Coordinates of C-alpha atoms in Angstrom, one line a residue:
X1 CA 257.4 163.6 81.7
X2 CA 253.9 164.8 82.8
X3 CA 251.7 162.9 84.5
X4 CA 248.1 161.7 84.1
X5 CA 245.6 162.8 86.4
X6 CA 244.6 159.8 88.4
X7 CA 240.9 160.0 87.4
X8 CA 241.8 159.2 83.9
X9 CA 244.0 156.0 84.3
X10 CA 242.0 154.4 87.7
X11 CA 239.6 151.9 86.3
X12 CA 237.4 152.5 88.9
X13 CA 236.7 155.8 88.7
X14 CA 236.0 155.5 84.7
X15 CA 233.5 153.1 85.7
X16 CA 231.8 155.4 88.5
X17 CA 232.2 158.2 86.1
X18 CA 230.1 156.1 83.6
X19 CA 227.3 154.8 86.1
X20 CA 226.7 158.5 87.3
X21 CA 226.5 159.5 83.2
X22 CA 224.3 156.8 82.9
X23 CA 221.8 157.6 85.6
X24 CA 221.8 161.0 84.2
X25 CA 220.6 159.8 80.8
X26 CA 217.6 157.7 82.8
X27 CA 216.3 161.1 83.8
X28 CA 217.7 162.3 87.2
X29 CA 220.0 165.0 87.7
X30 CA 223.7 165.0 88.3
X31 CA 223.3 165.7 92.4
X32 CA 220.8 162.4 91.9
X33 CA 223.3 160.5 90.2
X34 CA 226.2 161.0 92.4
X35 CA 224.0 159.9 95.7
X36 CA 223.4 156.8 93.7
X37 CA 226.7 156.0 92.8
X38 CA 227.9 156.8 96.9
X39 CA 225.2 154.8 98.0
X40 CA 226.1 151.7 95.8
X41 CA 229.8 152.5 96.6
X42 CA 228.6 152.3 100.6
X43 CA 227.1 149.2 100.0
X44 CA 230.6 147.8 98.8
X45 CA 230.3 147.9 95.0
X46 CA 232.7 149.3 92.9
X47 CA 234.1 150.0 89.7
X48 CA 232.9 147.6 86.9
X49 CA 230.7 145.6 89.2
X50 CA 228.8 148.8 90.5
X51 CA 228.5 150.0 86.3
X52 CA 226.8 146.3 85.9
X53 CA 224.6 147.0 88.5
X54 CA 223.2 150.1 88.2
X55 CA 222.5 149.2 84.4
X56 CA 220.6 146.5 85.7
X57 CA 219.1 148.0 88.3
X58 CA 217.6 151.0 85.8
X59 CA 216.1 147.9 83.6
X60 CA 213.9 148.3 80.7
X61 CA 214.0 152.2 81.7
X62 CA 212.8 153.5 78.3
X63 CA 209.4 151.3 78.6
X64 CA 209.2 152.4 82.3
X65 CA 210.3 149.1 83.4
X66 CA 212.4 150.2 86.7
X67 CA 214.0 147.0 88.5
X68 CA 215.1 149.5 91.3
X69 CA 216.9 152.3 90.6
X70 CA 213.6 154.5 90.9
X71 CA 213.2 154.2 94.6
X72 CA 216.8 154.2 95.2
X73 CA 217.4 157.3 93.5
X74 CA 213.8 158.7 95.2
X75 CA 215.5 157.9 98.8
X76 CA 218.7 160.2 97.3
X77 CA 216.3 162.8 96.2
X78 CA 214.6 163.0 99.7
X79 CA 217.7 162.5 101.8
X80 CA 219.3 165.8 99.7
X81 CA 215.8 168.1 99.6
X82 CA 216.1 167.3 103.9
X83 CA 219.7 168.2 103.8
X84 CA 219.2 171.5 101.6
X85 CA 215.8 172.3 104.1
X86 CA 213.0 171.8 101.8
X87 CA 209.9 172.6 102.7
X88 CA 207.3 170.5 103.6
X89 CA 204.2 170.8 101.1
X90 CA 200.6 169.8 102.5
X91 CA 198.0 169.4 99.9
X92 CA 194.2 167.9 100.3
X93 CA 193.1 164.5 98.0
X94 CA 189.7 163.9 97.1
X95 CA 188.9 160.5 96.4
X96 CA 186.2 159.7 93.4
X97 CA 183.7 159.1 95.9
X98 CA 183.7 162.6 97.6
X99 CA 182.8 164.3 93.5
X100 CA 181.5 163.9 90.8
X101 CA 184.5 161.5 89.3
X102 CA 182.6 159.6 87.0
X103 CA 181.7 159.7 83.0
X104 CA 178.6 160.9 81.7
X105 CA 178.0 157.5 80.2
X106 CA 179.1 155.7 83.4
X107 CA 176.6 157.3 85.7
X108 CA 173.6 156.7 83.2
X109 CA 174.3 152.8 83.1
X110 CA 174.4 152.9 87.2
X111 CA 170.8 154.4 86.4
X112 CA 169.4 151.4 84.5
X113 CA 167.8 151.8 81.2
X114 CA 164.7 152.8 80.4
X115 CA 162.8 151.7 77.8
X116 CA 162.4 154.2 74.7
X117 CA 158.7 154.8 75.5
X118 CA 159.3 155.3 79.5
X119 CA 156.1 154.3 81.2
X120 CA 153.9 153.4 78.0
X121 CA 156.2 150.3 77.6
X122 CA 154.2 148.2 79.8
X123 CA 150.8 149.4 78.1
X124 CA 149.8 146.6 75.0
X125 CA 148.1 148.8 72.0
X126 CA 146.7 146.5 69.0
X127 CA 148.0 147.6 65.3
X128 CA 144.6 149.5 64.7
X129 CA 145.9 152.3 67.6
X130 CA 149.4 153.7 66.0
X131 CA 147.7 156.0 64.4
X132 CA 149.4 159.2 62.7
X133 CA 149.1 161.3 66.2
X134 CA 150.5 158.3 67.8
X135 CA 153.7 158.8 65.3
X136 CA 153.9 162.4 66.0
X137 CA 154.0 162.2 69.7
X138 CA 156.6 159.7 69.3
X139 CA 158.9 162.2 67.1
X140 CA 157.6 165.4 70.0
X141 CA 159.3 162.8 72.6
X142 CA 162.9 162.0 71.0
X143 CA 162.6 165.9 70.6
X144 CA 162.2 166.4 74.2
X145 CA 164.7 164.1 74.9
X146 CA 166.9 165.7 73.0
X147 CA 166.7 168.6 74.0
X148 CA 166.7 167.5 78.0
X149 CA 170.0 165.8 76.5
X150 CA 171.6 168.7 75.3
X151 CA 170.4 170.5 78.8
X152 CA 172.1 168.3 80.8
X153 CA 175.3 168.4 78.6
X154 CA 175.0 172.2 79.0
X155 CA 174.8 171.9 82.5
X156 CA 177.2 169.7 83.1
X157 CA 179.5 171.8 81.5
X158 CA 178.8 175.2 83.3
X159 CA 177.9 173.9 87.0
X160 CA 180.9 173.3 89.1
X161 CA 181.3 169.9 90.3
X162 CA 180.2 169.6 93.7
X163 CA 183.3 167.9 96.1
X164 CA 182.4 166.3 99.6
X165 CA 185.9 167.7 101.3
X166 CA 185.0 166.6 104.5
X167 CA 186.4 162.8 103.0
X168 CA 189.7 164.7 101.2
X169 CA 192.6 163.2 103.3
X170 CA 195.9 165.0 104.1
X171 CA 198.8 163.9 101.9
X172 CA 203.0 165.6 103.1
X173 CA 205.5 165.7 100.7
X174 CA 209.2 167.5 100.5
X175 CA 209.3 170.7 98.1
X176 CA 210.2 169.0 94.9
X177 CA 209.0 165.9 95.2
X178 CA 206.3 165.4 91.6
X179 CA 202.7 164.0 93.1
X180 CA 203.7 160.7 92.3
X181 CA 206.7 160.5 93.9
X182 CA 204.8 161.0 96.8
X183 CA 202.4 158.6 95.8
X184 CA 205.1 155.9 95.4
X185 CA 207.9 157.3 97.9
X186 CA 206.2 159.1 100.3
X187 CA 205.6 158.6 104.2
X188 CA 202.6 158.7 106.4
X189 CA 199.4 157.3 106.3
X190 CA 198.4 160.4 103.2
X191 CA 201.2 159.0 100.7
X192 CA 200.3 155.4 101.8
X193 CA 196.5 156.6 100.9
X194 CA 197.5 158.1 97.7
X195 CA 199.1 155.1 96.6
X196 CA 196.4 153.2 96.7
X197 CA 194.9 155.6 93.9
X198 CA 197.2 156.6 92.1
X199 CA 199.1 154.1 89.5
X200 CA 202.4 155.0 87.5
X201 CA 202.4 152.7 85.0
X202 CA 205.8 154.6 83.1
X203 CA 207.7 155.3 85.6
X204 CA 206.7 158.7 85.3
X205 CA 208.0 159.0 82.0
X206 CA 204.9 160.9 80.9
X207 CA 203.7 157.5 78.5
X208 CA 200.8 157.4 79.9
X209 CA 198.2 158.3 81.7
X210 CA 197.5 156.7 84.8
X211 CA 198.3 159.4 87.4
X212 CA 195.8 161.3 85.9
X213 CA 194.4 164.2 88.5
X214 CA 192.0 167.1 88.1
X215 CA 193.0 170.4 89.8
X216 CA 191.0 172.2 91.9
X217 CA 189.6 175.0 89.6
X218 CA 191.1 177.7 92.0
X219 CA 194.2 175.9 92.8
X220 CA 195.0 175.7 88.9
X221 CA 195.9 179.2 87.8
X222 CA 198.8 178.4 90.6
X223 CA 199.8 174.6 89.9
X224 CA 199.8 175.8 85.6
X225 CA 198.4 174.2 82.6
X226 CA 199.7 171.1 80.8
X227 CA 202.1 171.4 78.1
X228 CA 201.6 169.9 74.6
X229 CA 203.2 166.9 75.8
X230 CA 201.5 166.3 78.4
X231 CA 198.0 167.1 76.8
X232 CA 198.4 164.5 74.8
X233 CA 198.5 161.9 77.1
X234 CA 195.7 163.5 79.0
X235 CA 193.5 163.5 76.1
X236 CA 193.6 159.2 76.8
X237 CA 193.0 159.7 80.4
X238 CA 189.3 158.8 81.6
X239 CA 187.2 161.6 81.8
X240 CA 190.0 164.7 81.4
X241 CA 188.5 167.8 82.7
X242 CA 189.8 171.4 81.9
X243 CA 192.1 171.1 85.0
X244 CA 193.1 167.8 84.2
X245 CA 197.0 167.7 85.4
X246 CA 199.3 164.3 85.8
X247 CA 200.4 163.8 88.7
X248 CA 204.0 163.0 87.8
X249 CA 204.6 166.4 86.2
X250 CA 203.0 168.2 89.1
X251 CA 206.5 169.2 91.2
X252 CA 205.3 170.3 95.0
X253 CA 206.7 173.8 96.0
X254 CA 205.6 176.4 98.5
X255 CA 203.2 178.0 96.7
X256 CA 201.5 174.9 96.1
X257 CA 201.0 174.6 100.1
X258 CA 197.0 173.8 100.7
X259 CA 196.6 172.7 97.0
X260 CA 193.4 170.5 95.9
X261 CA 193.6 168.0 93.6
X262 CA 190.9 165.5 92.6
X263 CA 190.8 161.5 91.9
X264 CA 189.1 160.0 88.9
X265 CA 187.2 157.4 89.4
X266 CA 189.0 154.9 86.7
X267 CA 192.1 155.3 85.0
X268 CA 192.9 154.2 81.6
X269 CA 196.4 152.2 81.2
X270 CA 197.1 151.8 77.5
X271 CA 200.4 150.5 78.9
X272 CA 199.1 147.1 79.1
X273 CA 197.8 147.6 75.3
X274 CA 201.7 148.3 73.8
X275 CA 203.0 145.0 72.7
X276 CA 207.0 146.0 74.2
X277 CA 208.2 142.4 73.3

């Protein structure tokens, strides 16, 4: 009679077969998935056993709870971009305190506030004195202000945002790693730097947005715009700018060599807002 190939009837190879399936369905591609599986196979695991663990290991992966299988499969994806002789991509950080990183609102509390009538609120006028000029200088002053307000808004809005580059620091990471990766796996004091900044609160699942960046405006015709997706999230992120980007879904590759990309002062994590239990 004919015989079975050996794949189909070992138990252990169905069960590898099934761990490198699953990884794939996590997210990772199939070169990522079979490093895993080889690594865990190295380790001693096998069959059954190594299914069990990778499961576990990928956690609560919809909800971007990793319990390790994110920086595994990150060591696989760097240990195969240095095999195939990726390039390594420089790019310059900006940290909130070297720009104008802030909200609108934000940087008028850090102001103080001023009474509605500016320097007449320390001046005591009896009843007799509101007279009807009185009134209308009042209305002539929430005018002005006004119109200062809208000003400023304007001005805002057309004048680039001064950045301090002389506090950017110097971040390396391997063509094809996103931002975050390098935030997270990265080495060197940069990606150690980065990582201080930059939170991932999904797992890079694009469910939040926490690695929220801003593009240098002449480094974004190269790194591209957001998709719908994408936008979306941004739209929650603290102050979004035009070249608002996050940083998981920004993939390093030569052309992105020398790229400028900003730091928010705050970050909003709505993750901790999502009841998952």
């Amino acid at each position: 009679g004919r015989t079975r190939p050996f794949s189909t009837t070992d138990p252990a190879k169905v069960a590898e077969a099934k761990a490198k399936a699953f990884v794939i369905t996590v997210g990772y591609s199939p070169a990522v998935a079979k490093g895993v599986v080889k690594a865990l196979k190295d380790s001693g695991l096998s069959g059954e056993t190594l299914l069990t663990v990778v499961k576990n290991m990928a956690g609560r992966w919809e909800v971007g709870e990793d319990e390790g299988l994110e920086p595994l499969a990150a060591s696989v994806q760097q240990t195969l971009a240095a095999e195939e002789g990726k390039a390594t991509i420089t790019f310059h950080v900006v940290p909130p305190n070297a720009w104008e990183s802030a909200e609108q609102d934000d940087e008028n509390d850090d102001n103080g506030d001023k009474g509605a009538d500016g320097e007449n609120d320390d001046v005591v006028v009896s009843a007799a004195t509101v007279s009807l000029d009185q009134q209308q200088k009042e209305q002539h002053q929430q005018l002005t202000k006004h119109g200062n307000n809208e000003r400023q808004q304007q001005q805002t809005q057309t004048q680039p945002m001064q950045v301090d580059m002389s506090k950017a620091f110097v971040v390396r990471g391997l063509e094809g790693m996103s931002i975050t990766d390098v935030a997270k796996f990265g080495s060197g004091d940069g990606s150690t730097t980065l990582g201080e900044y930059i939170e991932c609160a999904c797992a890079g699942i694009m469910a939040c947005s926490t690695c929220h960046v801003v593009v240098d405006d002449e480094w974004f015709p190269k790194v591209g715009a957001a998709s719908e997706a994408e936008l979306d999230m941004i739209d929650l992120a603290y102050n979004p700018q035009d070249t608002s980007r996050l940083a998981c879904q920004i993939v390093l590759r030569k052309e992105l060599d020398g790229m400028v990309v900003k730091i928010p002062k705050e970050a909003n994590n709505l993750m901790d807002f999502i009841p998952f239990e």
